[in-house]
Short mmCIF file of N, CA and C in Angstrom, two decimals:
data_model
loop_
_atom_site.label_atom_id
_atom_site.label_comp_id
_atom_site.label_asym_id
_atom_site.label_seq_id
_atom_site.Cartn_x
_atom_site.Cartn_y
_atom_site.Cartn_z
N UNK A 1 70.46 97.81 122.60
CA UNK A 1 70.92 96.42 122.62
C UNK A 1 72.42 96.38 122.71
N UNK A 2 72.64 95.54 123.53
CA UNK A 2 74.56 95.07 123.57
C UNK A 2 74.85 93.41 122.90
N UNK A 3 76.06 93.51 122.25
CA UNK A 3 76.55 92.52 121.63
C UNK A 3 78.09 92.37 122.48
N UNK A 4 78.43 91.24 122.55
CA UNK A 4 79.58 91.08 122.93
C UNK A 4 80.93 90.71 121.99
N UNK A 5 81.87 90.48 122.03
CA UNK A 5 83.00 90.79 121.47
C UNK A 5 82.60 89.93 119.76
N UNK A 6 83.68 90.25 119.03
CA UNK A 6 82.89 89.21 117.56
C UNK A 6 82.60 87.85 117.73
N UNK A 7 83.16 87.10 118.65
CA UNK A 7 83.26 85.41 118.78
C UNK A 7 81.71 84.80 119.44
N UNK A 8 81.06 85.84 119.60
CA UNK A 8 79.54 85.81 120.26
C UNK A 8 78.81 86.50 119.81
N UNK A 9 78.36 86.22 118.77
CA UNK A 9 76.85 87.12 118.00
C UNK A 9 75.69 86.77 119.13
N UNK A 10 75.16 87.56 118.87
CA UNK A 10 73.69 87.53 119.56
C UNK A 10 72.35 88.17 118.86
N UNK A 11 72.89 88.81 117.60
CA UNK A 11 72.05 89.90 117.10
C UNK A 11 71.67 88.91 115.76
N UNK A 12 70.52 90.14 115.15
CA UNK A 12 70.48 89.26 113.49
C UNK A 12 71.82 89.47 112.47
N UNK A 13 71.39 89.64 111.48
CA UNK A 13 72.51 90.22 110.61
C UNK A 13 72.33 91.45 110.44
N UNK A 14 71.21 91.90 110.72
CA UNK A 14 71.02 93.85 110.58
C UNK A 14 70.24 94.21 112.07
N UNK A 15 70.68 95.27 112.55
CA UNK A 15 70.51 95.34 114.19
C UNK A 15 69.55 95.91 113.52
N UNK A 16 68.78 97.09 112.45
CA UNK A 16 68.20 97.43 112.45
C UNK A 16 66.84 96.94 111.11
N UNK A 17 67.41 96.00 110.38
CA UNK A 17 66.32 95.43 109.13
C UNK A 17 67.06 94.88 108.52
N UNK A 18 66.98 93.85 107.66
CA UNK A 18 67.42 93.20 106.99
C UNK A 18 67.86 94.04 105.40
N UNK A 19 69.30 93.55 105.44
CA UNK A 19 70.05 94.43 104.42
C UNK A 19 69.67 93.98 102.76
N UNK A 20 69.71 94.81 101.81
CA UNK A 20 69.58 94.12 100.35
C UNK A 20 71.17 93.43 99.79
N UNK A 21 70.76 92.41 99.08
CA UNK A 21 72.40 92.01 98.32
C UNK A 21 72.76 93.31 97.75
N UNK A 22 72.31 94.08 97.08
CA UNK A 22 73.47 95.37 96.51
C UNK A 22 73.83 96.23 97.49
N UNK A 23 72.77 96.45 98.71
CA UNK A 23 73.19 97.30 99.55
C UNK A 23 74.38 96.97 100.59
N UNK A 24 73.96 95.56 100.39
CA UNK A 24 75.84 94.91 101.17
C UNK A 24 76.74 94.25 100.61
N UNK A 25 77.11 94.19 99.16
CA UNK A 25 78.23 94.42 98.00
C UNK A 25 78.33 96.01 98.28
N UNK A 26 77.93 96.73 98.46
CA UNK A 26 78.25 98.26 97.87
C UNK A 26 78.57 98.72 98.89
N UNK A 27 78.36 98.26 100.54
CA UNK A 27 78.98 98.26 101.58
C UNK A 27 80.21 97.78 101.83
N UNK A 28 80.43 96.83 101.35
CA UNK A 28 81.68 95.76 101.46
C UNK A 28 82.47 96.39 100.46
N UNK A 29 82.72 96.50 99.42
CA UNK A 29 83.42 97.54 98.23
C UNK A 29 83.41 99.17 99.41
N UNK A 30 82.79 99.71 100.24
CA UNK A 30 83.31 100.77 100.93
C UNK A 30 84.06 101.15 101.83
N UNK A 31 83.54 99.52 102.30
CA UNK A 31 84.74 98.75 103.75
C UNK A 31 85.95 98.49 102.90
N UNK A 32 85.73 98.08 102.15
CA UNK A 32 87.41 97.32 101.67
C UNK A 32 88.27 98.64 101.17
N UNK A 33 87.82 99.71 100.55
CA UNK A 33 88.50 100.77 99.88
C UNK A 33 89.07 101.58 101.10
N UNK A 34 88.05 101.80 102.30
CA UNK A 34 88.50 102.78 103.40
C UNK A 34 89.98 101.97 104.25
N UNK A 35 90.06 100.66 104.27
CA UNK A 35 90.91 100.01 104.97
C UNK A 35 92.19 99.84 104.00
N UNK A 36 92.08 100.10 102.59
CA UNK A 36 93.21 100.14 101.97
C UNK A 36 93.69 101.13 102.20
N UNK A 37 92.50 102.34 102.22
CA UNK A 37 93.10 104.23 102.10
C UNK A 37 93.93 104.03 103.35
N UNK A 38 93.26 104.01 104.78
CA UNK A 38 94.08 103.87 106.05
C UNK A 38 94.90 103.13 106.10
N UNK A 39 95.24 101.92 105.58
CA UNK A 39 96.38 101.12 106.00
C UNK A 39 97.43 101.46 105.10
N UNK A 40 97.09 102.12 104.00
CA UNK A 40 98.12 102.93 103.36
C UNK A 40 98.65 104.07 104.02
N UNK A 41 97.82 105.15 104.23
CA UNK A 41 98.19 106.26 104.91
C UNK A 41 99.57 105.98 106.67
N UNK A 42 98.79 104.67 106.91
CA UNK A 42 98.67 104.60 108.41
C UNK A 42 100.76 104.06 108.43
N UNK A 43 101.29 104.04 107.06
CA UNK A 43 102.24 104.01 107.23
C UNK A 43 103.36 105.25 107.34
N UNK A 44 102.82 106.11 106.98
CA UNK A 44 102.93 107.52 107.17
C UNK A 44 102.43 108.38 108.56
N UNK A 45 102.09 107.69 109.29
CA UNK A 45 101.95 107.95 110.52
C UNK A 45 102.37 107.04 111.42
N UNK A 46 102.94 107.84 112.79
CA UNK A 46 103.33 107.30 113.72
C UNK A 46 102.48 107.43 115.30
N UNK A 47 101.92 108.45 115.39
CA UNK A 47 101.48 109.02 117.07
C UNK A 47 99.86 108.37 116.47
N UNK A 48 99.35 107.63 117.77
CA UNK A 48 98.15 107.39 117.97
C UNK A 48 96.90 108.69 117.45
N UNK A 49 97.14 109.58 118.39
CA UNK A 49 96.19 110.23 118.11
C UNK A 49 96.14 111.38 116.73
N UNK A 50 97.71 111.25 116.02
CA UNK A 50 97.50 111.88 115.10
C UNK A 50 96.38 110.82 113.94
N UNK A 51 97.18 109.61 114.14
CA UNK A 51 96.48 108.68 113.11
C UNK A 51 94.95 108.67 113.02
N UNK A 52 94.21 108.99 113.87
CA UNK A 52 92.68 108.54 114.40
C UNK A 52 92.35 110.16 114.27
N UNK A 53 93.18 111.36 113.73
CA UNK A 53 92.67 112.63 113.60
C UNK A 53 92.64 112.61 111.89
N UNK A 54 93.65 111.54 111.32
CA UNK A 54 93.52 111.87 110.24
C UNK A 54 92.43 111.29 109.30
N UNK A 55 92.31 109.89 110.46
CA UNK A 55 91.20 108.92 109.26
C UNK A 55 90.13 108.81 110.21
N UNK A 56 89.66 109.85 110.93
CA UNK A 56 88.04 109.77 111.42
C UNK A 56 87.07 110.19 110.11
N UNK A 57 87.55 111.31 109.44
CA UNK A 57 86.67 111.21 108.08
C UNK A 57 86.64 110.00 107.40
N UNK A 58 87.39 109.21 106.41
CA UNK A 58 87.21 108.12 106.21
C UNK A 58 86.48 106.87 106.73
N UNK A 59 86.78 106.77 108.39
CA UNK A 59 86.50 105.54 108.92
C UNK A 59 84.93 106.35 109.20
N UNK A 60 84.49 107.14 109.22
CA UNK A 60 83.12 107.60 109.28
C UNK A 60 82.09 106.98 107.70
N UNK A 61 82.90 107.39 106.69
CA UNK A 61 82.34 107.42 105.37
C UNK A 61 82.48 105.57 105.15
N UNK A 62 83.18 104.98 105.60
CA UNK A 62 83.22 103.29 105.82
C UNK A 62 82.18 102.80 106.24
N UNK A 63 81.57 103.22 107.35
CA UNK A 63 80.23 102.64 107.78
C UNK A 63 78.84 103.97 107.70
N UNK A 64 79.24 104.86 106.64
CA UNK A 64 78.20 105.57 106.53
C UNK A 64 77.67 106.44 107.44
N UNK A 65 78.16 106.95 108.55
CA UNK A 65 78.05 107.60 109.25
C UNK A 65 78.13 108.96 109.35
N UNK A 66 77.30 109.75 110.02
CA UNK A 66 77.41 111.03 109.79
C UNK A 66 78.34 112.11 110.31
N UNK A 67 78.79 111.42 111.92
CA UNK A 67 79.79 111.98 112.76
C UNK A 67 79.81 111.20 113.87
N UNK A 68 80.92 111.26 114.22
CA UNK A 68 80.94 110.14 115.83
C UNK A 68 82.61 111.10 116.01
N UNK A 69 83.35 109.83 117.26
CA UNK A 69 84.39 110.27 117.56
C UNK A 69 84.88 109.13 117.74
N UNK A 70 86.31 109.11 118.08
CA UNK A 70 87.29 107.88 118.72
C UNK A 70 88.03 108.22 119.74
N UNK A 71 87.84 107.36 121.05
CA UNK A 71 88.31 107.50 122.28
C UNK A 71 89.03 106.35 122.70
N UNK A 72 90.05 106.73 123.56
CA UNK A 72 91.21 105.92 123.98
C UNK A 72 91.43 106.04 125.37
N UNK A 73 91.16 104.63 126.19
CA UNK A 73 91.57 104.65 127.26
C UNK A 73 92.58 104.95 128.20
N UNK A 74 92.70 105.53 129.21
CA UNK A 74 93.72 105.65 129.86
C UNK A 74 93.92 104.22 130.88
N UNK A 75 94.46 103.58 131.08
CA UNK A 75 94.76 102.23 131.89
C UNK A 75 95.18 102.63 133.13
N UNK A 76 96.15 103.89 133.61
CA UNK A 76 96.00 104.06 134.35
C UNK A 76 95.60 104.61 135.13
N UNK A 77 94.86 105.55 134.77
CA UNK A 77 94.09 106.84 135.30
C UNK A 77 92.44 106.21 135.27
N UNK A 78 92.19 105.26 134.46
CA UNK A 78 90.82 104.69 134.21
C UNK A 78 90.09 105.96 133.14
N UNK A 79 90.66 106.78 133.08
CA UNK A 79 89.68 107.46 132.19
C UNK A 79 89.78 107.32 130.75
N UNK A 80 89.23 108.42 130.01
CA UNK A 80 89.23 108.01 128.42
C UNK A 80 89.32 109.73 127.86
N UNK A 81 89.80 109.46 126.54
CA UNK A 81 90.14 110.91 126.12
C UNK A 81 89.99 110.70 124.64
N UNK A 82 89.06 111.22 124.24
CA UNK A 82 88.70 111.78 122.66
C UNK A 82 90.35 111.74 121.93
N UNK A 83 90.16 111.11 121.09
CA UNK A 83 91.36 111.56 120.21
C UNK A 83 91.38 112.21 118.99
N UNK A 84 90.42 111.77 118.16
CA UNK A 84 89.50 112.48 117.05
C UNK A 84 87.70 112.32 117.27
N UNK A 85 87.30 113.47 116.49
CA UNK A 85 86.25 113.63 116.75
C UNK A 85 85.49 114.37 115.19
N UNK A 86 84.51 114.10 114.60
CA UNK A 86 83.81 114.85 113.99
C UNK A 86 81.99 115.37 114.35
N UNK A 87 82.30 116.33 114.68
CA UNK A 87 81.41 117.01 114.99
C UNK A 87 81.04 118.26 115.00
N UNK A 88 79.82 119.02 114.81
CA UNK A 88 79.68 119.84 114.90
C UNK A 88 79.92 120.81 115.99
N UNK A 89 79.89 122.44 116.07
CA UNK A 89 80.29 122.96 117.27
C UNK A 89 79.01 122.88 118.56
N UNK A 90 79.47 122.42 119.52
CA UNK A 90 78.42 122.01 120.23
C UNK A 90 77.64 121.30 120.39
N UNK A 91 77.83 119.87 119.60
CA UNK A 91 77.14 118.90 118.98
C UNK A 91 77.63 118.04 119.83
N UNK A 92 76.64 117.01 120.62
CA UNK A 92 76.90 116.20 121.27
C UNK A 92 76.19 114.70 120.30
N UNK A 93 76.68 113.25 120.81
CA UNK A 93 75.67 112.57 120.37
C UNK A 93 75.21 111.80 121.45
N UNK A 94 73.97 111.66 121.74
CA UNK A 94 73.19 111.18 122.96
C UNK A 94 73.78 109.80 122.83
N UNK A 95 73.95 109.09 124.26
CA UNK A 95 74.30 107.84 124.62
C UNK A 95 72.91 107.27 125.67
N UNK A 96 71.96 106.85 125.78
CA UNK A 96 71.33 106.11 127.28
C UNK A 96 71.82 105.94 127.65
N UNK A 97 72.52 104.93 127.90
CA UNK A 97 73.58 103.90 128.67
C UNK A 97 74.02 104.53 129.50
N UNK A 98 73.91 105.19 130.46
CA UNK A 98 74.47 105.71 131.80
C UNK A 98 75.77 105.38 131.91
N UNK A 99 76.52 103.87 131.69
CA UNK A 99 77.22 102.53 132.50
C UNK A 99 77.81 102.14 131.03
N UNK A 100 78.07 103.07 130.23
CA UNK A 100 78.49 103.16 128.44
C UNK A 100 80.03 102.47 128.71
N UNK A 101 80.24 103.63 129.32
CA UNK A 101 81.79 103.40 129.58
C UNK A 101 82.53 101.66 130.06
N UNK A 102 81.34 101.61 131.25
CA UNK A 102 82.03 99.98 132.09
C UNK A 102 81.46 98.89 131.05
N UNK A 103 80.58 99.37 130.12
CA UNK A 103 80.07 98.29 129.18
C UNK A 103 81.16 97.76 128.24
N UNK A 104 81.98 99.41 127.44
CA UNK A 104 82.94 99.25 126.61
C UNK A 104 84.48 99.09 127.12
N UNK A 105 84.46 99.08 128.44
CA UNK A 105 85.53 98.42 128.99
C UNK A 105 85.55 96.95 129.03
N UNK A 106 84.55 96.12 129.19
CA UNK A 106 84.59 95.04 128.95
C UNK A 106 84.12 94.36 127.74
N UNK A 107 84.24 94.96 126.74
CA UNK A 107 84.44 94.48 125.25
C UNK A 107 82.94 94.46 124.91
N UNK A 108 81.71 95.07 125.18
CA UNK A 108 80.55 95.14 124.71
C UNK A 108 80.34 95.92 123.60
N UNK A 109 79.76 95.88 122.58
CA UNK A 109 79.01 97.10 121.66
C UNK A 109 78.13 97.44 122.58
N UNK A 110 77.92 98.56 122.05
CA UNK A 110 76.47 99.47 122.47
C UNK A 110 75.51 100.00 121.12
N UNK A 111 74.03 99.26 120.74
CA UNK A 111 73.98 100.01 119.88
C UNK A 111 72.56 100.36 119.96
N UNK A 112 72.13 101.90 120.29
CA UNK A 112 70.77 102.70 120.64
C UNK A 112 70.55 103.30 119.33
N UNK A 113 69.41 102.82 118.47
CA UNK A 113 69.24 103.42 117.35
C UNK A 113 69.66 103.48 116.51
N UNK A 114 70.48 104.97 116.03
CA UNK A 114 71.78 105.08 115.28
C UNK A 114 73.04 105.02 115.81
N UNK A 115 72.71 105.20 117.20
CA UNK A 115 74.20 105.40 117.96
C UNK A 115 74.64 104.04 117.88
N UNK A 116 76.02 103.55 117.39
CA UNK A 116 76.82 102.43 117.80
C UNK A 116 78.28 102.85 118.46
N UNK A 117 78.39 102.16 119.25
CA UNK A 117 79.80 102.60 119.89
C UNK A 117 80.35 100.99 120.19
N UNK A 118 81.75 100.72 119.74
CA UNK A 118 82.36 99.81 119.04
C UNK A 118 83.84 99.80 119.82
N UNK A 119 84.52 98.83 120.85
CA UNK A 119 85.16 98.83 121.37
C UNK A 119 86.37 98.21 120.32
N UNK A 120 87.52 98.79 120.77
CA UNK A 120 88.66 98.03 119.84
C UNK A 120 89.74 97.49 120.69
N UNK A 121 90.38 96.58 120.37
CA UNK A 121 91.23 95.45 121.33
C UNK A 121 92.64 95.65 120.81
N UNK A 122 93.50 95.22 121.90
CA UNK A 122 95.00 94.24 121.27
C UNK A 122 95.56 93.46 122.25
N UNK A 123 95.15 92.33 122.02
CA UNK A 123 95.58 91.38 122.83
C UNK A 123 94.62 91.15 123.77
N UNK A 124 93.30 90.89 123.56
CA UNK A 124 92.32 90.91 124.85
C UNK A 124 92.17 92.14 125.69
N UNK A 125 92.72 93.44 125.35
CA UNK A 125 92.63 94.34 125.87
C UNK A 125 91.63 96.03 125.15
N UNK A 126 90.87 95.81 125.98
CA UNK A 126 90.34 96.98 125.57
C UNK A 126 91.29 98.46 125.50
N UNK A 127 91.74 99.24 123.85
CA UNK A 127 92.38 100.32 124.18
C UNK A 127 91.55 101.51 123.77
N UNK A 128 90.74 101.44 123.42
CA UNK A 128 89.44 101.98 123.25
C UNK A 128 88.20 101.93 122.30
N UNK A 129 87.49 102.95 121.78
CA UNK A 129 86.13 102.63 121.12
C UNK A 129 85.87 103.84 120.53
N UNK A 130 85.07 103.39 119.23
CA UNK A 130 84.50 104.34 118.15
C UNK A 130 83.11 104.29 119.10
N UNK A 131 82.71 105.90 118.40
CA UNK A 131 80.95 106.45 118.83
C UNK A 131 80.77 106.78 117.14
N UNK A 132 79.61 106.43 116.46
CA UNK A 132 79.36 106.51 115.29
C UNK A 132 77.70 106.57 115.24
N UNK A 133 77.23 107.65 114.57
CA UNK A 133 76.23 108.00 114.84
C UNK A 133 75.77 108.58 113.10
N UNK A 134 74.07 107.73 112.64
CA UNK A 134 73.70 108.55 111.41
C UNK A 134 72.41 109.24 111.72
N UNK A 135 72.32 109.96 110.94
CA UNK A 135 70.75 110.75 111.31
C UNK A 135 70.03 110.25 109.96
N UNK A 136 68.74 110.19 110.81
CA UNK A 136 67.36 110.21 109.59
C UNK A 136 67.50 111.06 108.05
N UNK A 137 67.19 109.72 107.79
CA UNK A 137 66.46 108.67 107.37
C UNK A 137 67.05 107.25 107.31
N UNK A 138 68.36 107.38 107.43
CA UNK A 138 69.46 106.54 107.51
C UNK A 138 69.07 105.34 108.26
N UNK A 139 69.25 104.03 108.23
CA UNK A 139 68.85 102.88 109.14
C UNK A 139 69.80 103.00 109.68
N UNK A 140 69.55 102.19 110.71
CA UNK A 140 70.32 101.92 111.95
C UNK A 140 71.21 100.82 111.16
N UNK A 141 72.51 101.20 112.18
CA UNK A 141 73.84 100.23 112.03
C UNK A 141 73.71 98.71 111.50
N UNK A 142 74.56 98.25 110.78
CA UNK A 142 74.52 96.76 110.57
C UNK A 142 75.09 96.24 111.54
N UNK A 143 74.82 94.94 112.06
CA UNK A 143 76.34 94.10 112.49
C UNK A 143 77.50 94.48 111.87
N UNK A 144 77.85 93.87 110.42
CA UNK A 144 79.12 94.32 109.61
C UNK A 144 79.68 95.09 109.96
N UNK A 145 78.89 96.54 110.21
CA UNK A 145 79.75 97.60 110.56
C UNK A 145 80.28 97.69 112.37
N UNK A 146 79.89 97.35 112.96
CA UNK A 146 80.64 96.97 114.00
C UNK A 146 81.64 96.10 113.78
N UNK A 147 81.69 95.31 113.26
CA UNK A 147 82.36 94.27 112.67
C UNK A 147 84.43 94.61 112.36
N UNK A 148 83.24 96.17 110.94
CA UNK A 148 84.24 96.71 110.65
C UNK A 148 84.91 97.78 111.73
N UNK A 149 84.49 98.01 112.38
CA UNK A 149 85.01 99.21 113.39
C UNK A 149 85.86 98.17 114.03
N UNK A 150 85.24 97.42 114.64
CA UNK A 150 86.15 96.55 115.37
C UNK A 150 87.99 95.89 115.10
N UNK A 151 87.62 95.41 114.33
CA UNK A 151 88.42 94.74 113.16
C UNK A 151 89.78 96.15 112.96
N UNK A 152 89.08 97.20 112.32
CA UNK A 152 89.96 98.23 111.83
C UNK A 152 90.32 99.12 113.23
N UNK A 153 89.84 99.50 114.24
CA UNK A 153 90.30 99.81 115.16
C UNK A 153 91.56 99.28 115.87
N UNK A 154 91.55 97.24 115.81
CA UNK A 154 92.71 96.64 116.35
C UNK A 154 93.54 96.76 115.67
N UNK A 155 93.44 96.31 114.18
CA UNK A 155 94.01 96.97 113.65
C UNK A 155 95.50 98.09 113.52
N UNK A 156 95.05 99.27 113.77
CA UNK A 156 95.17 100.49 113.25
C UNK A 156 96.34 100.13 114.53
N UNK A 157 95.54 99.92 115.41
CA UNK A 157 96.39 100.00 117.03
C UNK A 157 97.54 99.18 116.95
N UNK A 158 97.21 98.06 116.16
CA UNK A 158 98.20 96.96 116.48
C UNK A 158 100.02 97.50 115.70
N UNK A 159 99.21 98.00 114.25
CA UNK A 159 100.35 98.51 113.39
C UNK A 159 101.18 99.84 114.26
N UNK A 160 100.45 100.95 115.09
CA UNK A 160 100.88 102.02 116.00
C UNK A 160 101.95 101.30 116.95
N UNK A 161 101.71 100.01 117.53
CA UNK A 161 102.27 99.77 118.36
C UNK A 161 103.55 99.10 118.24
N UNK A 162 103.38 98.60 116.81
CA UNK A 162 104.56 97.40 116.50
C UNK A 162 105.68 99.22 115.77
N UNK A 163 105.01 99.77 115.36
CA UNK A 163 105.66 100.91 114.95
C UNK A 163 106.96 101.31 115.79
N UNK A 164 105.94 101.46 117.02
CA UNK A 164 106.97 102.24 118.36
C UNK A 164 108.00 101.36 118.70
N UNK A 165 107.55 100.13 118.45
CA UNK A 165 107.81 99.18 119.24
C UNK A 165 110.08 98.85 118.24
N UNK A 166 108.97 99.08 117.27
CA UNK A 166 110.58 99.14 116.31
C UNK A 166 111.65 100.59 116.64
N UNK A 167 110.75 101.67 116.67
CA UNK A 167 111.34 102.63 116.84
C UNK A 167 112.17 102.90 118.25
N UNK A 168 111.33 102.54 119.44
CA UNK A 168 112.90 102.20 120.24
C UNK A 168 113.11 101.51 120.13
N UNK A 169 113.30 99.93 119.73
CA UNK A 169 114.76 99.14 119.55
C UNK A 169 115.67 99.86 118.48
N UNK A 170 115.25 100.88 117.82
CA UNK A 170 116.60 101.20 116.79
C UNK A 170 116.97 102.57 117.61
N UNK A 171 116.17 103.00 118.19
CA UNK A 171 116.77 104.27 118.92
C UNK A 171 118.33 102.91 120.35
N UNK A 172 118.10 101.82 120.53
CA UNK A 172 118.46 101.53 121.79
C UNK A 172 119.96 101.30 121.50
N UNK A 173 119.59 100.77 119.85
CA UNK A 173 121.28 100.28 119.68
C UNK A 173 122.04 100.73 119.32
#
């Protein structure tokens, strides 16, 4: 199933069953702690892809996940390039979606099972997308947690950018 950007639900509230009240307080208390850890850390970092090498463990353990990766578009080349990744050696995680890629270029989720893959924005712009994947017995993804990928992905990007963005004007003058 595909969902489109947050301003258009289409799904229930659990892509895969309906969640319990403690099981989404105790979710929300995991979301909120991982986005303090990163937005703390994330001031101590400057380079994109170091940042997304340091908090793929975290932003994994946020939505409960077992391993996925985070990929970042190239705009001009059209391609995309892993920036962090947790995974095993040789461990792939299956996608269907043939057409994954042109889906999450235009701001779609993708979510097959356990696999969710979660596009992240700044400014109406796709700069790339989490792959987040749990294994059995584990239910399948909430909304929320796309939610949260989403959300913390622009995020993360937005603070990287205003970063640089300071750092040459003080290199200029």
């Amino acid at each position: 199933r595909k969902t489109t950007l947050a301003g258009q639900r289409a799904l229930p509230t659990r892509l895969g069953g309906r969640q319990s009240e403690s099981t989404e307080r105790s979710g929300n208390k995991r979301r909120e702690e991982t986005i303090e850890e990163l937005l703390r850390k994330a001031q101590m970092v400057s380079a994109v892809d170091s940042l997304f090498k340091e908090f793929i463990g975290p932003i994994l353990h946020g939505v409960e996940a077992d391993r996925g990766f985070i990929a970042l578009f190239n705009h001009v080349s059209g391609d995309c390039h892993c920036v962090a990744r947790q995974l095993g050696r040789n461990e792939k995680i299956k996608i269907g979606d043939s057409d994954y890629l042109e889906s999450l270029r235009k701001g779609l989720r993708i979510a097959e099972g356990r696999v969710l893959l979660v596009p992240f924005h700044r400014d109406g712009e796709v700069m790339g997308f989490f792959c987040v994947n749990r294994k059995p017995p584990k239910p399948p993804f909430a909304l929320e947690d796309g939610d949260f990928l989403e959300n913390l992905g622009s995020q993360l990007i937005t603070h990287l950018l205003k970063r640089a963005k300071r750092r040459v004007g003080k290199g200029q003058e």
